GROMACS .gro file of C-alpha atoms in nm:
model
  271
    1MET     CA    1   0.001  -0.006  -0.003
    2ILE     CA    2   0.276   0.242   0.104
    3ALA     CA    3   0.487   0.131  -0.190
    4GLY     CA    4   0.204   0.195  -0.415
    5SER     CA    5   0.139   0.542  -0.286
    6LYS     CA    6   0.509   0.642  -0.348
    7ILE     CA    7   0.489   0.524  -0.695
    8GLY     CA    8   0.181   0.709  -0.751
    9ILE     CA    9   0.328   1.035  -0.601
   10ALA     CA   10   0.651   0.994  -0.808
   11GLY     CA   11   0.443   0.943  -1.119
   12ALA     CA   12   0.241   1.241  -1.044
   13VAL     CA   13   0.555   1.460  -0.996
   14GLY     CA   14   0.694   1.329  -1.325
   15LEU     CA   15   0.370   1.404  -1.504
   16ALA     CA   16   0.363   1.756  -1.359
   17ILE     CA   17   0.725   1.823  -1.466
   18THR     CA   18   0.651   1.698  -1.813
   19LEU     CA   19   0.335   1.923  -1.831
   20LEU     CA   20   0.536   2.227  -1.713
   21ALA     CA   21   0.805   2.162  -1.955
   22GLY     CA   22   0.567   2.136  -2.240
   23CYS     CA   23   0.393   2.447  -2.142
   24SER     CA   24   0.736   2.634  -2.145
   25VAL     CA   25   0.681   2.724  -1.777
   26ARG     CA   26   1.013   2.819  -1.605
   27LEU     CA   27   1.098   2.608  -1.308
   28PRO     CA   28   1.214   2.778  -0.987
   29GLY     CA   29   1.594   2.850  -1.021
   30GLN     CA   30   1.597   2.792  -1.396
   31PRO     CA   31   1.771   3.093  -1.568
   32ASN     CA   32   1.600   3.280  -1.838
   33GLU     CA   33   1.771   3.367  -2.176
   34SER     CA   34   1.906   3.686  -2.042
   35GLU     CA   35   2.054   3.521  -1.731
   36ARG     CA   36   2.211   3.229  -1.921
   37TRP     CA   37   2.586   3.217  -1.895
   38ARG     CA   38   2.773   3.308  -2.207
   39ALA     CA   39   3.124   3.267  -2.323
   40PRO     CA   40   3.304   3.606  -2.335
   41ALA     CA   41   3.308   3.595  -2.713
   42GLU     CA   42   2.937   3.544  -2.739
   43ILE     CA   43   2.841   3.871  -2.568
   44THR     CA   44   2.675   4.116  -2.787
   45ASP     CA   45   2.508   4.362  -2.556
   46PHE     CA   46   2.674   4.710  -2.552
   47ASN     CA   47   2.592   4.786  -2.176
   48GLN     CA   48   2.730   4.449  -2.070
   49LEU     CA   49   3.054   4.483  -2.295
   50TYR     CA   50   3.096   4.829  -2.176
   51THR     CA   51   3.038   4.748  -1.801
   52GLN     CA   52   3.282   4.439  -1.808
   53ASN     CA   53   3.565   4.611  -2.008
   54CYS     CA   54   3.556   4.989  -1.976
   55ALA     CA   55   3.360   5.103  -1.688
   56GLY     CA   56   3.651   5.033  -1.438
   57CYS     CA   57   3.861   5.304  -1.581
   58HIS     CA   58   3.602   5.528  -1.767
   59GLY     CA   59   3.336   5.525  -1.507
   60VAL     CA   60   2.990   5.362  -1.488
   61GLY     CA   61   2.782   5.517  -1.756
   62GLY     CA   62   3.083   5.658  -1.924
   63LYS     CA   63   3.149   5.937  -1.663
   64LEU     CA   64   3.343   6.021  -1.356
   65GLY     CA   65   3.610   5.760  -1.397
   66ALA     CA   66   3.980   5.787  -1.347
   67ALA     CA   67   4.027   5.799  -1.724
   68ARG     CA   68   3.866   6.019  -1.980
   69SER     CA   69   3.489   6.038  -1.988
   70LEU     CA   70   3.351   5.860  -2.288
   71ASN     CA   71   2.990   5.974  -2.236
   72ASP     CA   72   3.081   6.314  -2.371
   73PRO     CA   73   2.923   6.438  -2.699
   74LEU     CA   74   3.204   6.680  -2.754
   75TYR     CA   75   3.463   6.414  -2.730
   76LEU     CA   76   3.264   6.193  -2.958
   77ALA     CA   77   3.242   6.468  -3.210
   78PHE     CA   78   3.618   6.524  -3.185
   79VAL     CA   79   3.737   6.166  -3.223
   80THR     CA   80   3.684   5.927  -3.514
   81ASP     CA   81   3.544   5.594  -3.512
   82ASP     CA   82   3.871   5.456  -3.640
   83THR     CA   83   4.064   5.613  -3.356
   84MET     CA   84   3.836   5.459  -3.105
   85ARG     CA   85   3.867   5.118  -3.286
   86GLN     CA   86   4.243   5.144  -3.275
   87ALA     CA   87   4.256   5.244  -2.917
   88ILE     CA   88   4.032   4.960  -2.802
   89SER     CA   89   4.206   4.712  -3.022
   90LYS     CA   90   4.565   4.797  -2.966
   91GLY     CA   91   4.566   5.006  -2.657
   92ARG     CA   92   4.777   5.319  -2.608
   93ALA     CA   93   5.144   5.260  -2.566
   94GLY     CA   94   5.308   5.445  -2.267
   95THR     CA   95   4.965   5.472  -2.083
   96ASN     CA   96   4.740   5.252  -1.869
   97MET     CA   97   4.513   5.184  -2.181
   98PRO     CA   98   4.557   4.806  -2.248
   99ALA     CA   99   4.492   4.624  -2.574
  100PHE     CA  100   4.160   4.442  -2.597
  101SER     CA  101   4.158   4.270  -2.926
  102GLU     CA  102   4.219   3.898  -2.957
  103GLN     CA  103   4.507   3.973  -3.205
  104ALA     CA  104   4.676   4.184  -2.954
  105GLY     CA  105   4.644   3.941  -2.661
  106GLY     CA  106   4.297   4.059  -2.539
  107HIS     CA  107   3.972   3.890  -2.542
  108LEU     CA  108   3.742   4.092  -2.750
  109THR     CA  109   3.650   3.999  -3.096
  110ASP     CA  110   3.642   4.247  -3.389
  111GLN     CA  111   3.261   4.247  -3.377
  112GLN     CA  112   3.258   4.324  -3.007
  113ILE     CA  113   3.498   4.621  -3.058
  114GLU     CA  114   3.261   4.738  -3.343
  115LEU     CA  115   2.975   4.705  -3.090
  116LEU     CA  116   3.144   4.919  -2.842
  117VAL     CA  117   3.224   5.196  -3.086
  118SER     CA  118   2.877   5.196  -3.240
  119GLY     CA  119   2.723   5.170  -2.899
  120MET     CA  120   2.892   5.478  -2.756
  121ARG     CA  121   2.788   5.674  -3.076
  122ALA     CA  122   2.428   5.550  -3.032
  123HIS     CA  123   2.392   5.608  -2.665
  124TRP     CA  124   2.608   5.922  -2.601
  125SER     CA  125   2.675   6.126  -2.910
  126ARG     CA  126   2.479   6.434  -3.019
  127PRO     CA  127   2.624   6.531  -3.344
  128ASP     CA  128   2.354   6.804  -3.413
  129ASP     CA  129   2.502   6.999  -3.120
  130PHE     CA  130   2.815   7.066  -3.311
  131LYS     CA  131   2.699   7.154  -3.662
  132GLY     CA  132   2.877   7.458  -3.758
  133VAL     CA  133   3.129   7.439  -3.484
  134ASP     CA  134   3.488   7.463  -3.614
  135LEU     CA  135   3.645   7.185  -3.403
  136PRO     CA  136   4.020   7.180  -3.359
  137ARG     CA  137   4.198   6.887  -3.516
  138TYR     CA  138   4.219   6.572  -3.313
  139SER     CA  139   4.586   6.540  -3.404
  140VAL     CA  140   4.826   6.777  -3.566
  141ASP     CA  141   4.888   6.501  -3.802
  142GLU     CA  142   4.533   6.531  -3.947
  143THR     CA  143   4.489   6.665  -4.301
  144ALA     CA  144   4.126   6.748  -4.265
  145THR     CA  145   3.861   6.804  -3.989
  146PRO     CA  146   3.515   6.809  -4.123
  147ALA     CA  147   3.263   6.720  -3.840
  148THR     CA  148   3.060   6.428  -3.946
  149LYS     CA  149   2.833   6.161  -3.781
  150SER     CA  150   3.122   5.926  -3.743
  151GLY     CA  151   3.366   6.186  -3.599
  152PRO     CA  152   3.575   6.488  -3.740
  153SER     CA  153   3.773   6.294  -3.994
  154ALA     CA  154   3.896   5.956  -4.112
  155ALA     CA  155   4.239   6.088  -4.180
  156VAL     CA  156   4.387   6.035  -3.834
  157THR     CA  157   4.700   5.849  -3.760
  158ASN     CA  158   4.747   5.581  -3.492
  159ASN     CA  159   5.045   5.770  -3.331
  160ILE     CA  160   4.976   5.840  -2.972
  161SER     CA  161   5.180   6.161  -2.990
  162ALA     CA  162   5.040   6.478  -3.144
  163LYS     CA  163   5.412   6.567  -3.244
  164THR     CA  164   5.364   6.896  -3.061
  165SER     CA  165   5.746   6.911  -3.017
  166GLN     CA  166   5.753   6.992  -3.393
  167THR     CA  167   5.451   7.217  -3.419
  168GLY     CA  168   5.417   7.373  -3.060
  169ASP     CA  169   5.660   7.610  -2.894
  170ALA     CA  170   5.715   7.537  -2.527
  171PRO     CA  171   5.839   7.879  -2.418
  172ARG     CA  172   5.551   8.053  -2.593
  173GLY     CA  173   5.317   7.778  -2.439
  174ALA     CA  174   5.429   7.903  -2.089
  175ALA     CA  175   5.251   8.245  -2.159
  176THR     CA  176   4.949   8.061  -2.310
  177TYR     CA  177   4.933   7.855  -1.997
  178LYS     CA  178   4.917   8.153  -1.772
  179THR     CA  179   4.629   8.294  -1.987
  180PHE     CA  180   4.408   7.998  -2.020
  181CYS     CA  181   4.499   7.757  -1.746
  182SER     CA  182   4.657   7.919  -1.443
  183SER     CA  183   4.331   8.041  -1.283
  184CYS     CA  184   4.249   7.670  -1.210
  185HIS     CA  185   4.598   7.494  -1.193
  186GLY     CA  186   4.811   7.766  -1.025
  187SER     CA  187   5.071   8.002  -1.186
  188ASN     CA  188   5.322   7.728  -1.247
  189GLY     CA  189   5.075   7.435  -1.294
  190ASP     CA  190   5.163   7.280  -0.967
  191GLY     CA  191   4.839   7.379  -0.757
  192GLY     CA  192   4.521   7.578  -0.776
  193SER     CA  193   4.173   7.469  -0.720
  194ALA     CA  194   4.194   7.187  -0.996
  195GLY     CA  195   4.538   7.056  -0.865
  196SER     CA  196   4.863   7.006  -1.031
  197ILE     CA  197   4.888   6.965  -1.407
  198VAL     CA  198   5.260   6.914  -1.400
  199ASP     CA  199   5.281   6.625  -1.151
  200PRO     CA  200   5.527   6.379  -1.302
  201ASN     CA  201   5.312   6.087  -1.206
  202PHE     CA  202   5.031   6.237  -1.410
  203LEU     CA  203   5.248   6.336  -1.709
  204ASN     CA  204   5.431   6.001  -1.732
  205LEU     CA  205   5.093   5.834  -1.771
  206VAL     CA  206   4.951   6.047  -2.044
  207SER     CA  207   5.062   6.075  -2.405
  208ASP     CA  208   5.093   6.411  -2.592
  209GLN     CA  209   4.762   6.322  -2.773
  210GLY     CA  210   4.598   6.258  -2.429
  211LEU     CA  211   4.709   6.612  -2.320
  212ARG     CA  212   4.584   6.759  -2.644
  213THR     CA  213   4.246   6.592  -2.607
  214THR     CA  214   4.200   6.723  -2.260
  215VAL     CA  215   4.304   7.075  -2.352
  216VAL     CA  216   4.052   7.067  -2.647
  217VAL     CA  217   3.761   6.876  -2.507
  218GLY     CA  218   3.803   6.939  -2.134
  219ARG     CA  219   3.627   6.714  -1.879
  220ALA     CA  220   3.267   6.829  -1.860
  221ASP     CA  221   3.191   6.556  -1.590
  222ILE     CA  222   3.441   6.720  -1.354
  223GLY     CA  223   3.398   7.080  -1.456
  224LYS     CA  224   3.704   7.110  -1.673
  225PRO     CA  225   3.614   7.358  -1.956
  226ASP     CA  226   3.694   7.294  -2.325
  227TRP     CA  227   3.904   7.511  -2.550
  228ARG     CA  228   3.620   7.766  -2.576
  229GLY     CA  229   3.557   7.815  -2.203
  230ASN     CA  230   3.888   7.892  -2.030
  231VAL     CA  231   3.861   8.260  -2.111
  232PRO     CA  232   3.505   8.393  -2.187
  233GLY     CA  233   3.489   8.516  -2.546
  234HIS     CA  234   3.839   8.399  -2.636
  235PRO     CA  235   3.860   8.035  -2.757
  236MET     CA  236   4.211   7.903  -2.790
  237SER     CA  237   4.352   7.902  -3.137
  238ALA     CA  238   4.517   7.604  -3.301
  239GLN     CA  239   4.861   7.752  -3.226
  240GLU     CA  240   4.774   7.821  -2.864
  241ILE     CA  241   4.655   7.455  -2.827
  242ASN     CA  242   4.977   7.327  -2.981
  243ASP     CA  243   5.197   7.566  -2.766
  244VAL     CA  244   5.037   7.475  -2.424
  245VAL     CA  245   5.064   7.098  -2.495
  246ALA     CA  246   5.425   7.143  -2.595
  247TRP     CA  247   5.482   7.321  -2.267
  248LEU     CA  248   5.304   7.050  -2.070
  249ALA     CA  249   5.502   6.784  -2.252
  250ALA     CA  250   5.835   6.957  -2.176
  251ARG     CA  251   5.751   6.926  -1.806
  252ARG     CA  252   5.745   6.545  -1.837
  253GLN     CA  253   6.035   6.370  -1.654
  254ARG     CA  254   6.152   6.064  -1.840
  255THR     CA  255   6.305   5.788  -1.628
  256ASN     CA  256   6.487   5.488  -1.772
  257VAL     CA  257   6.470   5.201  -1.535
  258THR     CA  258   6.672   4.871  -1.591
  259VAL     CA  259   6.525   4.569  -1.423
  260SER     CA  260   6.734   4.247  -1.367
  261LYS     CA  261   6.689   3.923  -1.178
  262VAL     CA  262   6.320   3.986  -1.105
  263ASP     CA  263   6.176   3.767  -0.842
  264HIS     CA  264   5.859   3.675  -1.019
  265SER     CA  265   5.715   3.493  -0.717
  266ALA     CA  266   5.653   3.822  -0.555
  267CYS     CA  267   5.437   3.930  -0.845
  268LEU     CA  268   5.217   3.623  -0.802
  269ASN     CA  269   5.139   3.737  -0.453
  270MET     CA  270   5.030   4.089  -0.561
  271LYS     CA  271   4.653   4.139  -0.556
   0.00000   0.00000   0.00000
């Protein structure tokens, strides 16, 4: 009798599971499609890709990170798709920006890199805001700078340096700095309400192009004005931008460090 009851209960449970499965009813604890684990190469959602690969440095939602804000319509009007693609794929030599493409030792596919670029454009750009605005060149290597939907120009090199040492004048840049920057960063760049801009720890982690981008685009998320807003009614000219970047680059202190017989076991214990 008892055995028969157990068999009956088991049969009823089995029948119920079969019916639930047939009705596509999700059992408790069963993940839905969006919750299903996916291999890294299968992820195609922009928000997930950005959160997992970019937010740690560029901030949640593209703002207020240690690195440049990417959720910045002016920056996205200033930079080209190809420049962003190259930066994500190959990183930025001499900076903390690593390479993410599979070909360069990272884990993002070409499709995922394209999704990041197009996703930033779709979510954060406002190209109509800059129609008729004469944007400075992204790099002094550029040959043209028409503002378009995909950025100012396709003619941008992959060199991280803006070569300001050849086009900017550092001594003249000192005077330019005092005009446009000293009110926030101090008369010599080592203080002020916005802090030091000549700190060697900062300058050794940023390329000349990174300095140029900050001078032109600013950091709206932390109140740093762009090239038009430092002095009301007096936007910086192309030469003034080149000169102040050359002055900043000249403050950089290069250190050559020779490492030998490194105990790699110590690195394994670093967290």
